[in-house]
C-alpha cells in the first residue's frame, strides 16, 4: 500500500549540510505495524513527516498505491492527509481553546467531501481512551497523560489508512500505556489501520511486525530477537 | 457530529480577550472619527445645497455697503437690517436675463416684553411676486395670507401652526411653517407680507421705532431668479454694472465659499483620520503577526489534520474581520452618539448651515465606515495570514517548539 523509495532530505545549518534522511526506502503493506528506532536527531521525525506529507523531500518518492504523494498539489495533499493519514505527535497537540470533544472532531472541519459517515464517533473514541467524563473539559484541565490519550483518540476519528506516531506513549504511565497499546493493536488488527511508529519503547516494539533503525539519516532493517 | 472553523475563530478571539478588545478598540477609534467627520461633511454639504435651493434665488441684490452683513445673515444667521431704494426692484426686473424678482424687507424686533415675544428677525415679503417663501411651506396655505398672519421658520421653538404671539405689540397668528434648511437666516425668521408688516409698524402703540419713516419706500434685499439661458454670475454682472450702489450676491458663490473654508478644515481632520487609520493598520498587523507566531504550532497541526492553505488564511482573516466589524459597529455608534449629544456645540463651532444627512445618505455613510473598518482589520491581518498559510506544515510544527 505504501512504498518509500530513495528519499533524501538535507538541512543547511550555517555552512554545514545535515543529511536528515539519506536514501531511505521501505515498503509497507496494509495492516503492518512498523517501528523505527533511533537516537534523537537521527532523522526519524523528518522521515515520518515526509511520509505524512508534511515536508517535501529533496528527492525520492512516497507512493500510496498508485498515488505519488509529492506529485499532488497542496490542496490535494491536504485532502489526502485529511482522509487517509493521521498523526500522533510527540508534543501536546490539542488546541487549548477547544474542548476535548472539539479537538477530537477537528479533522472533520476540513472534510467537505460528504464522506463523513466513515468517521468514527468522537464520543465513542473518547470513551475508549477513558475520557468519557471529559468531553467538555479543556486541555488545560487535563493531565499530560489524558491529553496524550485524547490525541490518540483524535488520530482514529477519520478512520485513516495509516497512522504516523511519534513517541505516542511518551507521557503515559505503564497502565495507561498498556491500555493505549491494546487500543492501537485492536485498531491495527480489527480495522486494518497501518501504524508507523517512532519510539524508544521496547514494549511497542514487541507489538510491531517490522522494525527499522535510523542512524544519521540512514534507515536500515533491524531483526528483533 | 462535526466541527467547523468558524467556531475555532470565535474561540480564538475569546482566548485573549483583552488583546482582542484592544484590536477592536483601535478600529473603533478610526470608525468613530471617520463617521463623525464624514457625517459632518455630508451634513454641511446637504445643508448648503438645500439652503441654496431653498433660498430660491439665483442672485440676491443688497446695498453694496451691506454686503458683509448680508453674507453674515446668509451664513451664520445673524439677523441684519439694511435698506435701499425700493425703485431698484423695477430696474432689476428690466435687466436682461432676469426672470423673476421678489423684494424682501428685514427688521429686527427689540427684546422688550411690552411689545414683542422675543428677539426676532422679521422678513417682509411680497405675496404676489414671491417665489422664495410660500413654495417651501411644509403644508400649503388654504387661503391667501392675511394681515396679522405670519409664516414661521423651522428653528423657532415652541410655536406651531395656529399659535400666536406679539410682534410690535400686535398679536400675530402663525398660519404655516417652513421646511427646515439648516440655514439659520431662513430657519430663524418670521415671514409676513410687507404691506401688513409696514401697517403694523405704522399703527404700533410704541411710536419710538426710528425706522418708521424709512421703510415705506425702502427694501432690504431683492431676490432674483434668472432665466435658465443666462448664467447667474452673468446676470449679477449686468445688475452691478447698470445699477449703482448695489451688490449682486450669487447664491452658488456663497455656498462655494463656505464649502471651501469648511472643507479645508474638515479635510485636515480627515487627513489626521487617514494617518490614524494607517497607524491602526500597522498596529493591528503587528499584533496579528504576534498572534500567528504564538499559534505557529497550532496552525501546523491544523495543516497536518487536513486544513488547506486557504483554511488557514480564512481562519486568520475571519478573526480580524469579526474584531474589525465589532470595532466598526461600536465606533459608528459612538460617533453617531457624539454627534447627537453635541449637535449644538458642533453647529456653534462650525458656524455654518448644518443639518443631519438624509436617511439614505446616513445609511450609506454607516456602510462606508463599516466597510472601512472591515478593511482596516483584514488589510492588517493580510500579511500575517499570507505568511502563515505559506508555511510548510512541518516547519510550522517545528517552529512552535
Coordinates of C-alpha atoms in Angstrom, one line a residue:
Chain A
X1 CA 0.0 0.0 0.0
X2 CA 2.9 2.4 0.7
X3 CA 6.3 2.4 -0.9
X4 CA 9.1 4.8 0.1
X5 CA 11.9 4.9 -2.4
X6 CA 15.3 6.7 -2.2
X7 CA 14.0 9.5 0.0
X8 CA 16.6 12.2 0.8
X9 CA 16.2 15.4 2.9
X10 CA 19.1 17.8 3.7
X11 CA 19.1 20.8 6.0
X12 CA 21.5 23.6 5.8
X13 CA 22.7 24.7 9.2
X14 CA 25.1 27.6 8.9
X15 CA 27.7 26.4 6.3
X16 CA 27.0 22.7 7.1
X17 CA 24.7 20.4 5.3
X18 CA 22.9 17.9 7.6
X19 CA 21.7 14.8 5.9
X20 CA 18.5 14.3 7.9
X21 CA 17.2 11.5 5.7
X22 CA 19.7 9.8 3.4
X23 CA 18.4 7.4 0.7
X24 CA 15.7 5.9 2.9
X25 CA 13.3 3.3 1.4
X26 CA 11.0 0.5 2.5
X27 CA 7.6 -1.0 1.7
X28 CA 4.6 -1.1 3.9
X29 CA 1.7 -3.5 3.5
X30 CA -1.9 -2.8 4.7
X31 CA -2.1 -3.8 8.3
X32 CA 1.6 -3.5 9.0
X33 CA 2.8 -2.1 12.2
X34 CA 6.3 -0.7 11.7
X35 CA 8.6 0.6 14.2
X36 CA 11.6 2.9 13.7
X37 CA 14.2 3.2 16.4
X38 CA 16.9 5.8 16.6
X39 CA 18.6 8.4 18.7
X40 CA 17.4 12.0 18.9
X41 CA 18.4 13.8 15.8
X42 CA 18.8 10.7 13.7
X43 CA 16.1 11.9 11.2
X44 CA 13.2 9.7 12.4
X45 CA 10.7 12.6 12.8
X46 CA 11.8 14.1 9.5
X47 CA 11.2 10.8 7.7
X48 CA 7.8 10.5 9.4
X49 CA 6.8 14.0 8.2
X50 CA 7.9 13.2 4.6
X51 CA 5.7 10.1 4.7
X52 CA 2.9 12.1 6.2
X53 CA 3.0 14.8 3.5
X54 CA 4.2 17.5 6.0
X55 CA 7.6 18.3 4.5
X56 CA 8.8 17.8 0.9
X57 CA 11.8 15.5 0.4
X58 CA 14.7 16.8 -1.7
X59 CA 14.4 13.6 -3.8
X60 CA 12.8 10.2 -3.8
X61 CA 9.2 9.2 -3.9
X62 CA 6.4 8.3 -1.4
X63 CA 3.7 6.2 -3.1
X64 CA 0.4 5.3 -1.6
X65 CA -0.8 2.7 -4.1
X66 CA -0.5 4.5 -7.4
X67 CA -0.5 7.9 -5.9
X68 CA 2.8 9.7 -5.7
X69 CA 2.2 11.8 -2.6
X70 CA 4.6 14.5 -3.6
X71 CA 3.3 14.9 -7.1
X72 CA 0.0 16.1 -5.6
X73 CA -1.0 19.8 -5.4
X74 CA -1.0 21.4 -2.0
X75 CA -4.8 21.1 -1.9
X76 CA -4.8 17.5 -2.9
X77 CA -2.1 16.8 -0.4
X78 CA -4.3 18.4 2.4
X79 CA -7.3 16.3 1.3
X80 CA -5.1 13.2 1.2
X81 CA -3.9 13.8 4.8
X82 CA -7.4 14.5 5.9
X83 CA -8.9 11.3 4.5
X84 CA -6.1 8.8 4.6
X85 CA -3.5 9.7 7.1
X86 CA -3.5 10.8 10.7
X87 CA -0.8 11.7 13.2
X88 CA 0.1 11.3 16.9
X89 CA 2.7 13.9 17.7
X90 CA 5.3 13.8 20.5
X91 CA 4.1 17.1 21.8
X92 CA 0.8 18.0 23.3
X93 CA -1.1 18.6 20.1
X94 CA -4.5 19.7 21.4
X95 CA -5.8 23.2 20.6
X96 CA -6.1 25.0 24.0
X97 CA -9.2 26.9 23.1
X98 CA -11.2 23.9 22.1
X99 CA -12.8 21.3 24.4
X100 CA -11.6 17.7 24.3
X101 CA -14.6 16.7 22.1
X102 CA -14.0 19.6 19.7
X103 CA -10.3 18.7 19.5
X104 CA -11.3 15.1 18.5
X105 CA -13.7 16.5 15.9
X106 CA -11.1 18.9 14.5
X107 CA -10.2 16.8 11.4
X108 CA -13.9 16.8 10.4
X109 CA -13.8 20.6 9.9
X110 CA -11.6 20.1 6.8
X111 CA -13.6 17.2 5.3
X112 CA -16.1 18.8 3.0
X113 CA -16.5 15.8 0.7
X114 CA -19.5 14.4 2.4
X115 CA -17.9 11.0 3.3
X116 CA -18.0 11.8 6.9
X117 CA -20.0 8.6 7.6
X118 CA -16.8 6.7 7.5
X119 CA -15.6 8.6 10.6
X120 CA -15.6 7.1 14.0
X121 CA -17.9 8.5 16.6
X122 CA -15.9 11.1 18.7
X123 CA -17.7 10.2 21.9
X124 CA -17.1 6.5 21.5
X125 CA -13.4 7.1 20.8
X126 CA -13.1 9.3 24.0
X127 CA -14.9 6.6 25.9
X128 CA -12.5 4.0 24.6
X129 CA -9.5 6.1 25.8
X130 CA -11.1 6.6 29.2
X131 CA -12.1 10.2 28.8
X132 CA -15.9 9.7 28.9
X133 CA -16.3 12.3 31.6
X134 CA -14.0 14.8 29.9
X135 CA -16.0 15.7 26.7
X136 CA -16.3 19.3 27.6
X137 CA -13.1 19.8 29.5
X138 CA -10.3 22.0 28.1
X139 CA -6.8 20.7 27.6
X140 CA -5.5 22.8 30.5
X141 CA -7.9 20.8 32.7
X142 CA -6.3 17.5 31.7
X143 CA -3.1 15.9 32.8
X144 CA -0.3 15.3 30.3
X145 CA -1.3 11.6 30.0
X146 CA -5.0 12.5 29.5
X147 CA -4.0 15.0 26.7
X148 CA -2.0 12.2 25.0
X149 CA -4.9 9.8 25.2
X150 CA -7.2 12.5 23.6
X151 CA -4.6 12.9 20.9
X152 CA -4.6 9.2 20.3
X153 CA -8.4 9.2 20.1
X154 CA -8.2 12.0 17.5
X155 CA -5.9 10.0 15.3
X156 CA -8.7 7.5 14.7
X157 CA -11.5 9.9 14.1
X158 CA -11.2 10.0 10.3
X159 CA -10.7 6.2 10.1
X160 CA -7.3 6.6 8.4
X161 CA -5.5 4.0 6.4
X162 CA -2.3 4.9 8.2
X163 CA -1.3 6.5 11.5
X164 CA 2.1 8.0 11.9
X165 CA 3.0 8.2 15.5
X166 CA 6.0 10.0 17.1
X167 CA 6.6 8.6 20.6
X168 CA 2.9 8.0 21.1
X169 CA 3.1 6.8 24.7
X170 CA 5.7 9.2 26.0
X171 CA 3.6 10.8 28.7
X172 CA 1.7 7.8 29.8
X173 CA 2.0 5.7 32.9
X174 CA 2.6 2.0 32.5
X175 CA -1.0 1.0 33.0
X176 CA -2.4 3.6 30.6
X177 CA 0.4 2.9 28.1
X178 CA -0.7 -0.8 28.1
X179 CA -4.3 0.2 27.5
X180 CA -3.4 2.6 24.7
X181 CA -1.2 -0.1 23.0
X182 CA -4.1 -2.5 23.3
X183 CA -6.3 0.0 21.6
X184 CA -3.8 0.6 18.8
X185 CA -3.4 -3.1 18.4
X186 CA -7.1 -3.7 18.1
X187 CA -7.4 -0.8 15.5
X188 CA -4.5 -2.4 13.7
X189 CA -5.9 -5.9 13.7
X190 CA -9.6 -5.3 13.6
X191 CA -9.8 -2.2 11.4
X192 CA -6.7 -2.9 9.4
X193 CA -5.1 0.5 10.2
X194 CA -1.4 0.6 9.4
X195 CA 0.9 2.1 12.0
X196 CA 4.4 3.6 11.5
X197 CA 5.8 4.4 15.0
X198 CA 8.9 6.2 16.0
X199 CA 9.8 5.2 19.6
X200 CA 12.3 4.1 22.1
X201 CA 9.8 1.9 23.9
X202 CA 10.5 -1.8 23.6
X203 CA 7.0 -2.8 24.7
X204 CA 5.7 -1.1 21.5
X205 CA 8.5 -2.8 19.5
X206 CA 7.1 -6.2 20.6
X207 CA 3.7 -5.4 19.0
X208 CA 5.2 -4.3 15.7
X209 CA 5.9 -6.7 12.8
X210 CA 8.6 -4.7 11.0
X211 CA 11.5 -2.9 12.7
X212 CA 14.0 -0.3 11.4
X213 CA 16.8 1.6 12.9
X214 CA 17.7 5.1 11.8
X215 CA 21.2 6.4 12.3
X216 CA 22.4 9.8 10.9
X217 CA 19.7 9.7 8.3
X218 CA 20.3 6.2 7.2
X219 CA 17.5 3.7 7.6
X220 CA 18.3 0.0 8.0
X221 CA 16.1 -3.0 8.8
X222 CA 16.5 -4.5 12.2
X223 CA 15.9 -8.0 13.3
X224 CA 14.1 -8.4 16.6
X225 CA 15.4 -11.1 18.8
Chain B
X1 CA -21.2 15.2 14.7
X2 CA -18.7 17.6 13.2
X3 CA -16.9 20.8 13.8
X4 CA -16.4 24.0 11.8
X5 CA -13.6 26.6 11.6
X6 CA -15.9 29.5 12.5
X7 CA -16.2 28.1 16.0
X8 CA -12.4 28.0 16.2
X9 CA -12.1 31.6 15.0
X10 CA -14.7 32.6 17.6
X11 CA -12.9 30.7 20.4
X12 CA -9.5 32.2 19.4
X13 CA -11.0 35.7 19.7
X14 CA -12.2 34.8 23.2
X15 CA -8.8 33.2 24.1
X16 CA -7.0 36.6 24.6
X17 CA -10.0 38.8 25.4
X18 CA -8.1 42.0 26.2
X19 CA -5.9 41.7 23.2
X20 CA -9.0 41.2 21.1
X21 CA -10.6 44.2 22.7
X22 CA -7.5 46.3 22.0
X23 CA -7.7 45.4 18.3
X24 CA -11.4 46.2 18.2
X25 CA -10.7 49.5 20.1
X26 CA -8.1 50.6 17.5
X27 CA -10.7 50.0 14.7
X28 CA -13.4 51.7 16.9
X29 CA -11.4 54.9 17.2
X30 CA -10.9 55.1 13.4
X31 CA -14.5 54.3 12.7
X32 CA -15.8 56.8 15.2
X33 CA -13.6 59.6 13.8
X34 CA -14.3 58.7 10.2
X35 CA -18.0 58.5 10.8
X36 CA -18.2 61.8 12.7
X37 CA -16.1 63.7 10.1
X38 CA -17.8 62.3 7.0
X39 CA -21.2 62.8 8.6
X40 CA -20.5 66.5 9.4
X41 CA -19.1 67.0 5.9
X42 CA -22.2 65.4 4.3
X43 CA -24.4 67.4 6.7
X44 CA -22.9 70.7 5.7
X45 CA -22.9 69.7 2.0
X46 CA -26.6 68.7 2.2
X47 CA -27.5 71.8 4.1
X48 CA -25.7 74.1 1.8
X49 CA -27.3 72.5 -1.3
X50 CA -30.7 72.6 0.3
X51 CA -30.2 76.1 1.7
X52 CA -29.2 77.4 -1.7
X53 CA -32.1 75.7 -3.3
X54 CA -34.4 76.9 -0.5
X55 CA -33.2 80.5 -0.8
X56 CA -35.0 80.1 -4.1
X57 CA -33.0 82.9 -5.8
X58 CA -30.0 82.7 -8.1
X59 CA -28.9 86.2 -7.2
X60 CA -29.6 88.3 -4.1
X61 CA -29.2 92.0 -4.5
X62 CA -28.4 94.1 -1.4
X63 CA -26.9 97.5 -0.8
X64 CA -23.2 97.5 -1.7
X65 CA -22.2 98.8 1.7
X66 CA -24.1 95.9 3.4
X67 CA -22.6 93.0 1.5
X68 CA -20.8 91.7 4.6
X69 CA -24.0 92.0 6.7
X70 CA -25.9 90.1 4.1
X71 CA -23.3 87.4 3.9
X72 CA -23.3 87.1 7.7
X73 CA -27.1 86.7 7.6
X74 CA -26.9 84.0 5.0
X75 CA -24.1 82.0 6.6
X76 CA -24.3 82.5 10.3
X77 CA -27.9 83.5 10.5
X78 CA -27.0 86.8 12.2
X79 CA -30.1 89.0 11.9
X80 CA -29.1 92.1 10.0
X81 CA -31.0 95.0 8.6
X82 CA -30.1 97.2 5.7
X83 CA -32.1 99.2 3.2
X84 CA -32.1 100.6 -0.3
X85 CA -34.5 102.4 -2.6
X86 CA -37.5 100.2 -3.5
X87 CA -37.4 101.6 -7.0
X88 CA -34.4 99.3 -7.7
X89 CA -36.8 96.4 -7.8
X90 CA -38.4 97.7 -11.0
X91 CA -35.0 98.5 -12.6
X92 CA -33.8 94.9 -11.9
X93 CA -37.0 93.5 -13.4
X94 CA -36.0 95.1 -16.7
X95 CA -32.4 93.7 -16.9
X96 CA -31.6 91.1 -19.4
X97 CA -31.6 87.5 -18.0
X98 CA -33.9 88.3 -15.1
X99 CA -36.9 86.1 -14.9
X100 CA -38.5 86.8 -11.5
X101 CA -37.9 89.4 -8.9
X102 CA -39.1 89.5 -5.3
X103 CA -38.3 92.1 -2.7
X104 CA -37.8 91.5 1.0
X105 CA -37.7 93.8 3.9
X106 CA -35.8 92.8 7.0
X107 CA -36.4 94.0 10.5
X108 CA -35.3 93.0 14.0
X109 CA -37.6 93.2 16.9
X110 CA -36.5 94.6 20.2
X111 CA -36.4 92.3 23.2
X112 CA -39.0 94.2 25.3
X113 CA -41.7 92.4 27.0
X114 CA -44.0 95.3 26.4
X115 CA -44.3 94.7 22.7
X116 CA -42.6 91.6 21.5
X117 CA -42.3 87.9 22.4
X118 CA -38.5 88.0 21.9
X119 CA -35.6 89.0 19.8
X120 CA -36.7 88.0 16.3
X121 CA -35.7 88.5 12.7
X122 CA -38.7 89.5 10.6
X123 CA -38.8 89.2 6.8
X124 CA -41.4 91.1 4.9
X125 CA -42.2 89.6 1.5
X126 CA -44.4 90.3 -1.5
X127 CA -47.0 87.5 -1.7
X128 CA -47.8 88.4 -5.3
X129 CA -44.2 88.2 -6.5
X130 CA -42.9 85.7 -4.0
X131 CA -41.1 82.6 -5.3
X132 CA -38.8 82.1 -2.3
X133 CA -41.1 81.6 0.7
X134 CA -44.5 80.1 0.1
X135 CA -43.2 77.2 -2.1
X136 CA -41.4 75.9 0.9
X137 CA -44.2 75.7 3.3
X138 CA -44.4 72.3 4.9
X139 CA -48.2 72.4 4.2
X140 CA -49.7 74.7 1.5
X141 CA -51.8 77.6 2.7
X142 CA -55.5 77.1 2.3
X143 CA -56.2 80.8 1.7
X144 CA -54.1 83.9 1.0
X145 CA -52.1 85.2 3.9
X146 CA -54.0 88.0 5.7
X147 CA -52.8 90.9 7.8
X148 CA -51.6 89.8 11.3
X149 CA -50.8 86.4 9.9
X150 CA -47.3 85.1 9.5
X151 CA -45.2 82.1 8.4
X152 CA -42.5 80.9 10.7
X153 CA -39.1 79.3 10.1
X154 CA -38.4 75.9 11.5
X155 CA -35.8 76.7 14.1
X156 CA -38.0 78.9 16.3
X157 CA -39.2 76.6 19.0
X158 CA -42.5 76.4 20.9
X159 CA -44.7 77.8 18.1
X160 CA -46.8 75.7 15.8
X161 CA -49.4 76.5 13.2
X162 CA -52.4 78.2 14.9
X163 CA -50.3 79.6 17.8
X164 CA -50.0 83.3 18.3
X165 CA -47.6 85.8 19.8
X166 CA -46.9 89.5 19.9
X167 CA -44.8 91.4 17.5
X168 CA -44.6 95.2 17.7
X169 CA -47.4 95.0 20.3
X170 CA -49.7 93.2 17.8
X171 CA -50.9 89.6 18.1
X172 CA -49.7 87.6 15.2
X173 CA -51.1 84.2 14.3
X174 CA -48.9 81.5 12.7
X175 CA -50.6 80.0 9.7
X176 CA -47.7 78.0 8.3
X177 CA -44.2 76.6 9.0
X178 CA -41.4 76.4 6.5
X179 CA -39.4 73.3 6.0
X180 CA -36.0 73.2 7.8
X181 CA -33.0 74.1 5.7
X182 CA -30.2 74.3 8.2
X183 CA -29.5 77.9 7.1
X184 CA -30.2 79.9 10.2
X185 CA -31.0 83.0 8.3
X186 CA -34.0 81.2 6.8
X187 CA -34.9 78.9 9.7
X188 CA -34.9 81.6 12.4
X189 CA -37.1 84.2 10.7
X190 CA -40.7 85.3 10.8
X191 CA -42.3 85.9 7.4
X192 CA -45.1 88.4 6.8
X193 CA -46.4 90.3 3.8
X194 CA -44.6 93.6 3.5
X195 CA -47.8 95.6 3.4
X196 CA -49.2 94.2 6.7
X197 CA -45.8 94.4 8.2
X198 CA -45.5 98.0 7.4
X199 CA -49.0 98.6 8.6
X200 CA -48.2 97.1 11.9
X201 CA -45.2 99.4 12.4
X202 CA -47.2 102.5 11.4
X203 CA -50.1 101.7 13.8
X204 CA -47.8 100.5 16.6
X205 CA -48.7 101.8 20.1
X206 CA -45.0 102.2 20.6
X207 CA -44.1 105.2 18.4
X208 CA -40.4 105.1 19.1
X209 CA -39.4 103.0 16.1
X210 CA -36.9 105.1 14.2
X211 CA -37.3 103.0 11.1
X212 CA -40.9 104.1 10.7
X213 CA -40.1 106.9 8.2
X214 CA -37.6 104.8 6.3
X215 CA -39.4 101.6 5.4
X216 CA -42.3 103.0 3.3
X217 CA -40.1 103.4 0.2
X218 CA -37.2 101.1 1.0
X219 CA -36.4 97.5 0.7
X220 CA -33.7 95.3 2.2
X221 CA -32.9 92.7 -0.5
X222 CA -34.2 91.8 -3.9
X223 CA -34.1 88.1 -4.8
X224 CA -33.7 87.4 -8.4
X225 CA -34.4 84.2 -10.4
X226 CA -32.5 84.2 -13.6
X227 CA -33.5 83.0 -17.0
X228 CA -32.1 79.4 -17.4
X229 CA -30.3 80.6 -20.6
X230 CA -28.3 83.1 -18.5
X231 CA -25.7 82.2 -16.0
X232 CA -26.5 83.8 -12.6
X233 CA -22.9 85.2 -12.5
X234 CA -23.5 87.0 -15.8
X235 CA -26.8 88.4 -14.6
X236 CA -25.1 89.6 -11.4
X237 CA -22.6 91.5 -13.5
X238 CA -25.4 93.1 -15.6
X239 CA -27.1 94.2 -12.4
X240 CA -24.0 95.7 -10.8
X241 CA -23.0 97.4 -14.0
X242 CA -26.4 99.0 -14.6
X243 CA -27.4 99.9 -11.0
X244 CA -25.2 101.9 -8.8
X245 CA -24.7 101.2 -5.1
X246 CA -25.9 97.5 -5.1
X247 CA -24.1 94.2 -4.7
X248 CA -25.4 91.2 -6.5
X249 CA -24.6 88.1 -4.5
X250 CA -24.6 84.9 -6.5
X251 CA -26.0 82.0 -4.3
X252 CA -23.7 79.5 -5.7
X253 CA -20.7 81.7 -4.8
X254 CA -21.8 81.9 -1.2
X255 CA -22.1 78.2 -0.8
X256 CA -18.9 77.6 -2.7
X257 CA -17.0 80.0 -0.4
X258 CA -18.4 78.2 2.7
X259 CA -17.7 74.8 1.3
X260 CA -14.1 75.8 0.5
X261 CA -13.5 77.2 4.0
X262 CA -15.1 74.5 5.9
X263 CA -13.9 71.6 3.8
X264 CA -10.3 72.8 4.2
X265 CA -10.8 72.4 7.9
X266 CA -12.6 69.1 7.7
X267 CA -10.1 67.7 5.1
X268 CA -7.3 68.4 7.7
X269 CA -9.3 66.4 10.2
X270 CA -9.9 63.7 7.6
X271 CA -6.1 63.6 6.9
X272 CA -5.5 63.0 10.6
X273 CA -8.1 60.2 10.4
X274 CA -6.2 58.7 7.5
X275 CA -2.9 58.8 9.4
X276 CA -4.8 57.3 12.4
X277 CA -6.1 54.6 10.1
X278 CA -2.7 53.8 8.7
X279 CA -1.3 53.6 12.3
X280 CA -4.1 51.3 13.3
X281 CA -3.5 49.0 10.3
X282 CA 0.2 48.8 11.2
X283 CA -0.6 48.3 14.9
X284 CA -3.1 45.5 14.2
X285 CA -0.7 44.0 11.7
X286 CA 2.0 43.7 14.4
X287 CA -0.5 42.2 16.8
X288 CA -1.7 39.7 14.3
X289 CA 2.0 38.8 13.4
X290 CA 2.5 38.1 17.2
X291 CA -0.7 36.0 17.3
X292 CA 0.4 34.0 14.3
X293 CA 3.8 33.4 15.7
X294 CA 2.3 32.3 19.0
X295 CA 0.0 29.9 17.2
X296 CA 2.5 28.6 14.7
X297 CA 2.5 25.0 16.0
X298 CA -1.3 25.0 16.2
X299 CA -1.5 26.2 12.6
X300 CA 0.9 23.5 11.6
X301 CA -1.2 21.0 13.4
X302 CA -4.3 22.1 11.6
X303 CA -2.4 21.7 8.3
X304 CA -1.4 18.2 9.4
X305 CA -5.0 17.3 10.1
X306 CA -6.1 18.4 6.6
X307 CA -6.5 22.2 6.6
X308 CA -5.8 23.7 3.2
X309 CA -3.7 26.9 2.9
X310 CA -7.0 28.8 2.3
X311 CA -8.5 27.4 5.5
X312 CA -5.6 28.9 7.5
X313 CA -5.9 32.1 5.6
X314 CA -9.7 32.2 6.2
X315 CA -9.2 31.4 9.9
X316 CA -6.9 34.4 10.5
X317 CA -8.9 36.8 8.2
X318 CA -12.1 35.7 9.9
X319 CA -10.8 36.7 13.3
X320 CA -9.6 40.0 12.0
X321 CA -12.9 40.6 10.2
X322 CA -15.0 39.9 13.3
X323 CA -12.9 42.1 15.5
X324 CA -12.9 44.9 12.9
X325 CA -16.7 44.7 12.4
X326 CA -17.3 44.8 16.2
X327 CA -14.9 47.8 16.4
X328 CA -16.6 49.4 13.4
X329 CA -20.1 49.0 14.8
X330 CA -19.2 50.3 18.2
X331 CA -17.2 53.2 16.6
X332 CA -20.0 54.2 14.3
X333 CA -22.5 54.1 17.2
X334 CA -20.2 56.2 19.4
X335 CA -19.6 58.6 16.5
X336 CA -23.3 59.0 15.9
X337 CA -24.0 59.4 19.7
X338 CA -21.3 62.0 19.9
X339 CA -22.8 64.0 17.0
X340 CA -26.3 63.7 18.5
X341 CA -25.3 64.7 22.1
X342 CA -23.0 67.5 21.0
X343 CA -25.0 68.7 18.0
X344 CA -25.4 72.1 19.4
X345 CA -21.7 72.5 20.0
X346 CA -20.9 71.2 16.6
X347 CA -23.2 73.7 15.0
X348 CA -21.8 76.5 17.0
X349 CA -18.2 75.5 16.3
X350 CA -18.7 75.3 12.6
X351 CA -20.8 78.4 12.4
X352 CA -22.3 77.3 9.1
X353 CA -25.5 75.8 7.9
X354 CA -25.8 72.3 9.4
X355 CA -28.5 69.6 9.4
X356 CA -28.5 65.8 9.6
X357 CA -27.9 64.0 6.4
X358 CA -30.8 62.4 4.6
X359 CA -31.6 58.9 5.8
X360 CA -30.3 57.3 2.7
X361 CA -27.0 59.3 2.9
X362 CA -26.7 58.3 6.6
X363 CA -27.2 54.6 5.8
X364 CA -24.6 55.0 3.0
X365 CA -22.1 56.7 5.4
X366 CA -22.6 53.9 8.0
X367 CA -22.0 51.3 5.3
X368 CA -18.9 53.1 4.1
X369 CA -17.5 53.4 7.6
X370 CA -18.2 49.7 8.3
X371 CA -16.5 48.7 5.1
X372 CA -13.5 50.9 6.0
X373 CA -13.5 49.2 9.5
X374 CA -13.6 45.8 7.9
X375 CA -10.8 46.8 5.5
X376 CA -8.7 48.0 8.5
X377 CA -8.6 44.6 10.2
X378 CA -8.5 42.4 7.1
X379 CA -5.8 44.5 5.5
X380 CA -3.8 44.4 8.7
X381 CA -4.1 40.7 9.0
X382 CA -3.4 40.1 5.3
X383 CA 0.4 39.8 5.6
X384 CA 0.4 37.6 8.7
X385 CA -2.3 35.4 7.1
X386 CA -0.4 35.0 3.9
X387 CA 2.8 34.3 5.7
X388 CA 1.2 31.6 7.9
X389 CA -0.6 29.9 5.0
X390 CA 2.6 29.6 3.0
X391 CA 4.4 28.0 5.8
X392 CA 5.2 24.3 5.4
X393 CA 3.3 22.2 8.0
X394 CA 6.3 20.5 9.4
X395 CA 8.3 23.8 9.6
X396 CA 5.3 25.4 11.4
X397 CA 5.1 22.5 13.9
X398 CA 8.9 22.6 14.5
X399 CA 8.8 26.4 14.7
X400 CA 6.4 26.2 17.7
X401 CA 8.9 24.0 19.6

